[in-house]
């Protein structure tokens, strides 16, 4: 037991900054260091790796980082927790033990498993996927640390569980400590994506000292409150804004479900204590859900695509001609064939690129023959027989496999959550005895209209920040402002229907709206905009990372009293009453 523990993060995805582990270990004091390597798409990638070689299925980068830093971590007494085990945490644990022996280090390694439900997927009603992994909670990690593990690797635990497990061990929390667990879930969610909490992907990045951003640290207290910070002298900043942005990333309604607790995001309170120190307090926790979410990836077939360049005049007519010719020439049309015209051209463009549009042609089918060589050959054969100026951005290929993501749900009692200790003993982790049905979040009602005075039509992002991301086949956009008065306006002005008007691509989709007054934020979940998940989606922005910035760029009437002087009508904007 201790007064506070410092839990750092050094990875937000598989491919994040390789040197971050050493930077975090050398940059200042830490008790624990977490690394998040998994995402829905990553599980598909690891699944394909495992098909080629059954000994793979884990994040190889993590092992290379440990080769450089394991000795340093042991010297400093920093315990490392990571989900880099992916589909093969046992294999990664063995590789780490072999690495430690080769380096002459005495490292105690444990691994958490049981999330892989592939062998029982059909029996559990999950179909026949390529991967099937339940999102486990934090108590396997807590148990491993309690038995002396220096390194704990897991499979598919929830991202926040890396932090929750460390804090639960440090303060000896149990399943009944719901508020404390919820506080650690919030801290874990803030730091899990690395530098997104210190200025990365931040709407108001021009206000941040950007460059080589530092990774975040959560200073956890025994009651579940935390202070988010970073090592002194590192780039970026930790502000109420950067923390708010990350809190809104890839969330839905006020209830944020985890295996050990349901966290009330609408209870979170933030306060800027000093430069690069933000307090996170008063989080409430409720009973966790009965079921665990399961990440399911299916190999769906072969996808092929070509990008056709259309230059100058008659863009629409050229696109229409090519589509008609292409469809007519195909020997066998694929199951899915789409043509999407991106009008990137400008009138009287001063460069050829500025005068050109792109026509993307995408084909998908379970049969490789329908989207492989015959599909590509048709595009090539039309080179001299179609519209003037015909060219492609690249020679067409034979296509590649693609997958689709589906969420599944399984009673937590049916998932064998296990931890194998450094001494080789395997312990079973029982699910929370507090599991219960969780009420569905209801869309937040729009408050009655209030007169905020004269308005000026400027981009929404003049006063509002946004963070967006993928949630399976859906996307979320969290929008926030920086004063109570601005939130009162935002809450009534930014409705689901207004979002449909501002983002015509989503006009026909279901949009859920949730207000989070403590964060001065409104979160929108746009259902189905990403189809069957990131790996299947061919949208321009397949992970919806830029959707929030698109929304910020759209002009809306904003109360003039909220606007900086340099956005008033003298700068060619429209003033309205």
C-alpha atoms as one frame of an Amber mdcrd trajectory, in Angstrom:
protein
   0.000   0.000   0.000   1.194   3.514  -0.777  -0.088   7.101  -1.051   0.204
   7.358  -4.840   1.679   5.429  -7.738   2.944   6.711 -11.056   1.681   4.689
 -14.017   3.132   5.688 -17.369   2.220   4.634 -20.888   4.666   4.085 -23.736
   2.519   2.805 -26.614  -0.895   3.634 -28.034  -0.907   1.178 -30.953   1.184
  -1.453 -32.718   3.688   0.755 -34.523   3.952   3.593 -32.021   7.297   5.270
 -31.276   9.904   2.532 -30.770  12.079   4.603 -28.423   9.211   5.456 -26.068
   9.966   2.639 -23.615  13.488   3.933 -23.014  12.308   7.552 -22.968   9.773
   6.773 -20.269  12.215   4.747 -18.170  14.952   7.376 -18.373  12.735  10.466
 -18.175  11.727  10.340 -14.523  10.212   8.290 -11.736   7.693   5.548 -12.501
   6.227   2.600 -10.623   4.549   0.917 -13.586   4.842   1.262 -17.359   2.006
   0.139 -19.613   1.938  -0.480 -23.340  -1.190  -0.761 -25.498  -0.602  -2.531
 -28.819  -4.029  -3.891 -29.745  -6.939  -2.608 -31.796  -9.694  -4.311 -33.767
  -7.620  -4.126 -36.953  -4.497  -5.309 -35.106  -6.256  -8.509 -34.052  -6.988
  -9.232 -37.712  -3.354  -8.599 -38.654  -2.125 -10.867 -35.853  -4.661 -13.490
 -36.891  -3.248 -13.571 -40.400   0.266 -13.800 -38.911  -0.828 -16.799 -36.866
  -2.237 -18.498 -39.968   1.241 -18.347 -41.508   3.120 -19.346 -38.348   1.375
 -20.681 -35.238   4.262 -19.458 -33.042   3.424 -15.839 -33.927   0.360 -13.768
 -33.060   2.003 -11.273 -30.691   3.477  -7.785 -31.154   7.104  -8.449 -32.075
   8.017  -4.777 -31.564   7.462  -5.112 -27.818  10.015  -7.921 -27.604  12.600
  -5.798 -29.412  11.907  -2.899 -27.050  12.455  -5.187 -24.062  15.747  -6.356
 -25.510  16.906  -2.758 -25.241  15.206  -1.823 -21.955  14.459  -4.839 -19.753
  17.648  -4.425 -17.755  16.942  -0.724 -17.225  13.389  -1.452 -16.036  14.634
  -4.032 -13.525  17.315  -1.648 -12.297  14.755   1.095 -11.694  12.133  -1.229
 -10.228   9.561  -0.347 -12.880   7.091  -3.137 -13.593   5.909  -3.447 -17.189
   2.358  -4.394 -18.202   1.326  -4.808 -21.839  -1.341  -6.404 -24.009   1.340
  -7.097 -26.645   0.608 -10.826 -26.209  -2.228 -10.393 -28.671  -3.328 -13.849
 -29.815  -0.376 -15.623 -28.207   0.500 -14.263 -24.750   2.066 -17.602 -23.770
   4.384 -17.446 -26.779   5.415 -13.891 -25.935   6.047 -14.809 -22.276   8.302
 -17.681 -23.360  10.172 -15.359 -25.726  10.674 -12.815 -22.908  12.005 -15.481
 -20.569  14.424 -16.629 -23.247  15.449 -13.006 -23.822  16.089 -12.477 -20.102
  18.198 -15.636 -19.927  20.211 -14.508 -22.944  20.801 -11.107 -21.329  21.650
 -12.639 -17.961  18.699 -10.941 -16.231  16.500 -12.306 -13.474  13.085 -11.204
 -14.745   9.871 -12.646 -13.373   7.372 -12.978 -16.245   3.650 -13.753 -16.040
   0.959 -13.886 -18.680  -2.820 -13.518 -18.733  -4.813 -15.753 -21.063  -8.260
 -17.202 -21.589  -9.566 -14.431 -23.807  -9.064 -16.520 -26.968 -12.410 -18.204
 -27.615 -11.695 -19.364 -31.151 -11.921 -23.107 -30.449 -15.307 -22.672 -28.751
 -16.623 -19.864 -30.947 -19.242 -21.917 -32.753 -20.483 -23.501 -29.520 -20.779
 -20.039 -27.969 -22.856 -18.799 -30.896 -20.053 -16.658 -32.340 -19.868 -18.299
 -35.766 -16.602 -19.371 -37.370 -14.309 -16.336 -37.186 -10.602 -15.976 -37.831
 -10.170 -14.522 -34.326 -12.489 -14.441 -31.327 -11.176 -12.664 -28.240 -13.103
 -11.591 -25.167 -12.173  -8.327 -23.479 -10.910  -9.365 -20.045 -10.647  -7.198
 -16.958  -7.844  -6.193 -14.613  -7.784  -8.771 -11.836  -5.568 -11.235 -13.665
  -2.973  -8.477 -13.935  -3.426  -7.626 -10.247  -2.870 -11.266  -9.298   0.288
 -11.537 -11.438   1.781  -8.435  -9.846   0.885  -9.761  -6.425   2.943 -12.868
  -7.125   6.009 -10.808  -7.975   5.874 -10.433 -11.753   8.255  -7.848 -13.227
   6.624  -8.153 -16.658   2.985  -9.039 -17.279   1.799  -9.686 -20.823  -1.818
 -10.236 -21.742  -4.030 -11.063 -24.647  -7.170  -9.027 -25.336  -7.878  -7.214
 -22.082  -9.627  -3.856 -22.266  -7.133  -1.067 -22.904  -7.861   0.578 -19.549
  -7.341  -2.714 -17.671  -3.569  -2.291 -17.946  -3.795   0.743 -15.667  -6.599
  -0.678 -13.513  -4.574  -3.824 -12.807  -1.558  -1.826 -11.655  -3.648   0.423
  -9.413  -5.689  -2.473  -8.020  -2.446  -4.184  -7.019  -0.920  -1.037  -5.529
  -3.990  -0.275  -3.377  -5.342  -3.808  -2.965  -8.730  -2.960  -4.437 -11.390
  -5.634  -4.727 -14.469  -5.975  -6.888 -16.547  -3.914  -4.432 -14.348  -0.813
  -4.814 -16.437   0.408  -7.738 -15.672   4.134  -7.506 -11.936   3.512  -7.228
 -12.002   1.034 -10.123 -13.991   3.517 -12.198 -11.412   6.203 -11.474  -8.648
   3.920 -12.690 -10.659   3.095 -15.828 -10.847   6.824 -16.581  -7.111   7.296
 -15.945  -6.366   4.247 -18.096  -8.548   5.543 -20.912  -6.772   8.902 -20.788
  -3.244   7.462 -21.048  -3.933   4.359 -23.179  -3.466   6.168 -26.504  -0.115
   7.649 -25.578   0.572  11.128 -26.846  -3.077  11.820 -27.683  -3.235  12.945
 -24.031  -0.284  15.336 -24.383  -1.247  17.222 -27.535  -1.324  14.637 -30.309
  -4.358  14.821 -32.634  -5.517  17.863 -30.662  -7.850  20.362 -32.326  -6.103
  23.384 -30.821  -2.606  22.099 -31.598  -1.379  25.600 -32.450  -1.666  26.405
 -28.731   0.570  23.457 -27.748   4.396  23.293 -27.871   4.392  20.452 -30.394
   7.373  18.459 -31.600   8.674  15.353 -29.846   5.662  14.812 -27.570   6.084
  13.196 -24.181   3.996  10.187 -23.199   1.429  10.548 -20.399   1.570   9.471
 -16.760  -1.311   8.887 -14.338  -0.497   9.519 -10.701  -3.120   7.291  -9.088
  -4.421   7.752  -5.551  -6.069   5.134  -3.357  -9.560   6.605  -3.867  -9.293
   6.285  -7.663  -8.631   9.953  -8.329  -5.587  10.794 -10.422  -3.392  13.534
 -11.751  -2.464  13.280 -15.423   1.004  14.563 -16.201   4.154  13.786 -18.193
   7.891  13.731 -17.600   9.403  17.168 -17.098  11.081  18.619 -20.170   9.176
  16.535 -22.710   7.210  18.038 -25.594   3.501  18.693 -25.745   1.283  19.687
 -22.847  -1.213  18.199 -20.420  -4.221  20.501 -20.177  -7.901  20.195 -19.403
  -8.377  20.381 -23.171  -5.983  17.573 -24.112  -7.422  15.363 -21.372 -10.993
  16.145 -22.411 -10.189  15.281 -26.017  -8.845  11.868 -25.062 -11.739  11.167
 -22.700 -14.103  11.639 -25.650 -12.143   9.294 -27.923 -14.057   6.192 -29.046
 -16.743   6.349 -26.357 -20.520   6.160 -26.524 -22.960   7.242 -23.862 -22.345
   8.257 -20.252 -21.943   4.624 -19.167 -18.519   3.287 -20.163 -18.586  -0.494
 -19.773 -15.588  -2.473 -18.543 -15.476  -6.045 -17.201 -14.879  -4.921 -13.592
 -17.000  -1.763 -13.399 -19.338   0.455 -15.370 -17.825   3.923 -15.289 -20.000
   7.023 -15.331 -18.231   9.405 -17.710 -20.765  12.073 -16.816 -19.339  12.159
 -13.276 -15.752  13.008 -14.288 -14.445  16.371 -13.071 -11.235  17.953 -14.373
  -9.103  20.746 -12.934  -5.865  22.310 -14.145  -3.669  22.234 -11.029  -0.542
  23.691 -12.627   1.254  23.442 -15.971   1.100  19.829 -17.238  -0.899  18.615
 -14.232  -4.632  17.914 -14.548  -6.638  16.473 -11.658  -9.288  13.856 -12.490
 -11.773  13.430  -9.645 -15.157  12.324  -8.313 -15.713   9.431 -10.704 -18.596
   7.131  -9.898 -18.685   3.440 -10.645 -21.657   1.118 -11.093 -21.967  -2.657
 -11.324 -20.175  -4.174 -14.328 -22.165  -5.855 -17.111 -23.001  -9.539 -17.064
 -21.472 -10.178 -20.483 -18.015  -9.608 -21.886 -17.633  -8.043 -25.300 -15.885
 -10.289 -27.839 -13.806  -8.999 -30.754 -14.649 -11.123 -33.807 -12.750 -10.914
 -37.089 -13.820 -12.829 -40.170 -11.965 -13.246 -43.454 -14.588 -12.038 -45.909
 -12.922 -12.402 -49.287 -10.660 -10.522 -51.689 -10.704  -6.774 -52.323  -9.213
  -4.925 -55.268  -9.288  -1.275 -56.197  -8.070   1.179 -58.785  -7.903   4.971
 -58.783  -8.668   6.599 -62.106  -7.494  10.172 -62.754  -9.913  12.521 -64.547
  -8.495  15.898 -65.573  -9.922  19.171 -66.776 -13.386  19.558 -68.278 -16.430
  17.264 -68.209 -15.398  15.424 -65.032 -18.859  13.996 -64.341 -19.291  12.847
 -67.944 -15.866  11.199 -67.966 -16.650   9.314 -64.764 -20.008   8.186 -66.145
 -18.440   6.951 -69.378 -15.730   4.986 -67.590 -18.207   3.319 -65.231 -20.472
   2.269 -68.115 -17.540   0.878 -70.119 -15.994  -0.865 -67.134 -19.205  -2.600
 -66.065 -19.926  -3.715 -69.626 -16.448  -5.173 -70.088 -16.304  -7.190 -66.845
 -16.620 -10.917 -67.600 -18.280 -11.556 -64.220 -19.331  -8.705 -61.935 -18.124
  -9.034 -58.325 -20.507  -9.322 -55.391 -19.744  -5.708 -54.503 -18.628  -3.098
 -57.020 -18.499   0.583 -56.151 -17.542   3.783 -57.992 -16.814   6.873 -55.899
 -15.908  10.200 -57.487 -13.836  12.594 -55.353 -14.015  16.106 -56.784 -10.520
  17.158 -55.769 -10.280  19.301 -58.921 -10.455  23.104 -58.924 -11.717  25.354
 -61.704  -8.798  26.680 -63.744  -6.269  24.713 -61.667  -2.736  26.107 -61.844
  -1.204  22.603 -61.667  -2.422  19.432 -63.352  -3.048  17.862 -59.953  -5.271
  20.790 -58.958  -7.232  20.281 -62.193  -7.812  16.559 -61.565 -10.427  14.457
 -59.779 -10.179  10.826 -58.674 -12.608   8.014 -59.420 -12.091   5.129 -56.997
 -13.326   1.740 -58.161 -13.552  -0.943 -55.462 -14.515  -4.573 -55.914 -15.067
  -7.245 -53.264 -15.962 -10.895 -53.628 -15.258 -14.226 -51.902 -14.028 -15.550
 -55.265 -10.509 -14.240 -56.094 -11.131 -14.760 -59.816 -13.818 -12.085 -59.881
 -11.662  -9.330 -58.391  -8.172 -10.382 -59.403  -6.581 -10.442 -62.850  -9.831
 -10.067 -64.889 -10.824  -6.973 -62.886  -7.391  -5.382 -63.332  -7.214  -6.331
 -67.014 -10.424  -4.434 -67.798  -8.960  -1.228 -66.369  -5.808  -1.615 -68.440
  -7.676  -2.472 -71.654  -9.691   0.748 -71.422  -6.552   2.896 -71.380  -6.843
   3.872 -75.058 -10.584   3.404 -75.426 -12.220   5.676 -72.897 -12.245   9.368
 -71.948  -9.489  11.823 -72.936  -6.519  12.004 -70.577  -7.059   8.520 -69.118
  -4.474   7.488 -66.520  -4.305   5.567 -63.241  -2.506   6.508 -60.040  -0.760
   3.104 -60.059  -0.814  -0.145 -62.048  -3.705  -2.346 -60.860  -2.873  -5.476
 -58.890  -4.564  -8.772 -58.115  -6.220  -7.720 -54.884  -5.681  -8.819 -51.298
  -7.675 -10.529 -48.520  -9.849  -8.353 -46.315 -11.658  -8.958 -43.076 -14.765
  -7.736 -41.319 -15.240  -6.983 -37.633 -18.252  -7.909 -35.557 -18.776  -7.508
 -31.822 -20.029 -10.519 -29.910 -21.108 -10.959 -26.304 -20.580 -13.882 -23.940
 -21.485 -14.376 -20.296 -18.334 -13.600 -18.311 -18.779 -16.859 -16.376 -18.121
 -18.786 -19.625 -14.757 -17.117 -20.288 -11.732 -18.814 -18.641  -9.785 -15.800
 -17.352  -6.402 -17.227 -16.270  -3.034 -15.928 -15.129   0.135 -18.004 -15.281
   2.552 -16.862 -12.590   6.337 -16.574 -12.794   6.591 -19.938 -10.986   4.454
 -21.590 -13.672   1.357 -21.964 -11.505  -1.858 -21.034 -13.310  -4.629 -19.333
 -11.334  -8.228 -18.866 -12.460  -9.782 -15.430 -12.033 -13.465 -15.421 -11.207
 -15.599 -12.690 -12.790 -16.983  -9.915 -10.659 -19.774 -11.130  -8.345 -21.427
  -7.723  -8.826 -22.238  -8.283 -12.510 -25.696  -7.076 -13.455 -27.779  -5.829
 -16.333 -26.655  -2.324 -17.294 -29.372   0.137 -18.355 -29.041   1.386 -21.904
 -28.030   5.025 -22.247 -30.776   7.200 -23.664 -30.127  10.048 -26.066 -29.832
  13.352 -24.215 -32.733  15.735 -24.773 -31.934  19.083 -26.346 -32.562  21.936
 -23.863 -35.004  24.746 -24.659 -33.742  27.467 -26.968 -32.001  30.428 -25.361
 -31.175  33.757 -26.983 -27.407  34.244 -26.890 -27.504  37.488 -28.864 -26.168
  38.315 -32.341 -24.343  35.563 -34.206 -21.563  35.368 -36.750 -21.269  32.496
 -39.212 -17.821  30.970 -38.867 -16.460  27.403 -38.690 -17.656  25.491 -35.615
 -14.019  24.837 -34.745 -13.461  28.528 -34.070 -14.573  27.811 -30.510 -15.106
  24.019 -30.384 -12.661  21.145 -30.328 -13.465  17.622 -31.527 -12.056  14.111
 -31.344 -13.408  11.276 -33.477 -12.653   7.611 -34.012 -13.965   4.193 -34.966
 -16.191   1.935 -32.877 -16.527  -1.191 -35.013 -18.775  -0.201 -37.901 -19.766
   3.029 -36.178 -17.891   6.238 -35.423 -18.013   8.734 -32.615 -17.444  12.473
 -32.643 -16.966  14.164 -29.298 -17.298  17.965 -29.445 -16.330  20.205 -26.547
 -15.977  23.885 -25.689 -14.070  25.705 -22.983 -16.589  27.682 -20.932 -19.944
  27.001 -19.296 -21.624  29.677 -21.415 -20.297  28.146 -24.624 -21.526  24.704
 -23.521 -25.011  26.054 -22.836 -25.055  27.212 -26.467 -23.434  24.036 -27.859
 -25.872  21.763 -26.042 -28.879  23.381 -27.696 -27.304  24.214 -31.064 -25.561
  20.955 -31.974 -28.358  18.433 -32.348 -28.278  15.136 -34.223 -30.239  16.729
 -37.057 -27.750  19.609 -37.205 -24.904  17.095 -37.534 -26.760  15.477 -40.441
 -26.982  18.871 -42.145 -23.317  19.650 -41.572 -22.082  16.187 -42.615 -24.220
  15.152 -45.601 -22.459  11.763 -45.869 -24.205  10.636 -42.677 -27.612  12.214
 -43.332 -29.408   8.864 -43.644 -27.751   7.147 -40.678 -28.840   6.756 -37.069
 -27.043   9.271 -34.826 -27.040   9.006 -31.043 -26.451  12.157 -29.010 -25.138
  12.255 -25.440 -24.374  15.392 -23.425 -21.530  15.335 -20.866 -21.915  18.670
 -19.023 -18.963  18.151 -16.648 -16.703  17.961 -19.707 -18.627  20.735 -21.532
 -19.033  18.181 -24.310 -21.579  16.533 -26.559 -20.774  13.105 -27.992 -22.327
  11.688 -31.155 -22.275   8.037 -32.219 -22.911   7.619 -35.943 -24.073   4.073
 -36.495 -22.942   2.099 -39.540 -20.851   4.817 -41.169 -17.833   2.471 -41.301
 -19.726  -0.510 -42.675 -18.422  -3.778 -41.257 -15.368  -2.312 -39.600 -12.041
  -0.743 -40.460 -10.608  -3.658 -42.464 -13.711  -3.838 -44.663 -14.277  -0.115
 -45.072 -13.046   1.765 -48.147 -14.292   5.148 -47.047 -11.827   8.010 -47.625
 -11.178   8.103 -43.870 -11.734   4.443 -42.894 -11.173   4.931 -39.155 -13.110
   8.230 -38.900 -10.052   9.933 -37.420 -10.682  13.151 -39.364 -14.465  13.242
 -39.116 -14.356  15.522 -36.082 -12.104  17.972 -37.902 -14.487  17.930 -40.868
 -17.323  18.859 -38.514 -15.214  21.653 -37.010 -14.607  23.099 -40.479 -18.298
  23.543 -41.229 -19.722  27.079 -40.839 -22.443  27.649 -38.247 -23.927  30.763
 -36.622 -22.026  31.195 -33.342 -22.873  33.878 -30.781 -20.612  36.793 -31.564
 -19.849  37.291 -27.870 -17.962  33.961 -27.865 -15.695  34.774 -30.800 -12.124
  36.061 -30.779 -11.727  39.517 -32.308  -9.943  38.164 -35.386 -13.060  36.192
 -36.462 -15.518  39.075 -36.509 -17.165  40.385 -39.708 -14.166  42.429 -40.816
 -12.621  39.076 -41.746 -15.231  38.307 -44.406 -17.699  36.346 -42.327 -21.429
  36.868 -42.200 -23.032  38.581 -39.218 -26.580  37.580 -38.389 -29.171  38.656
 -35.855
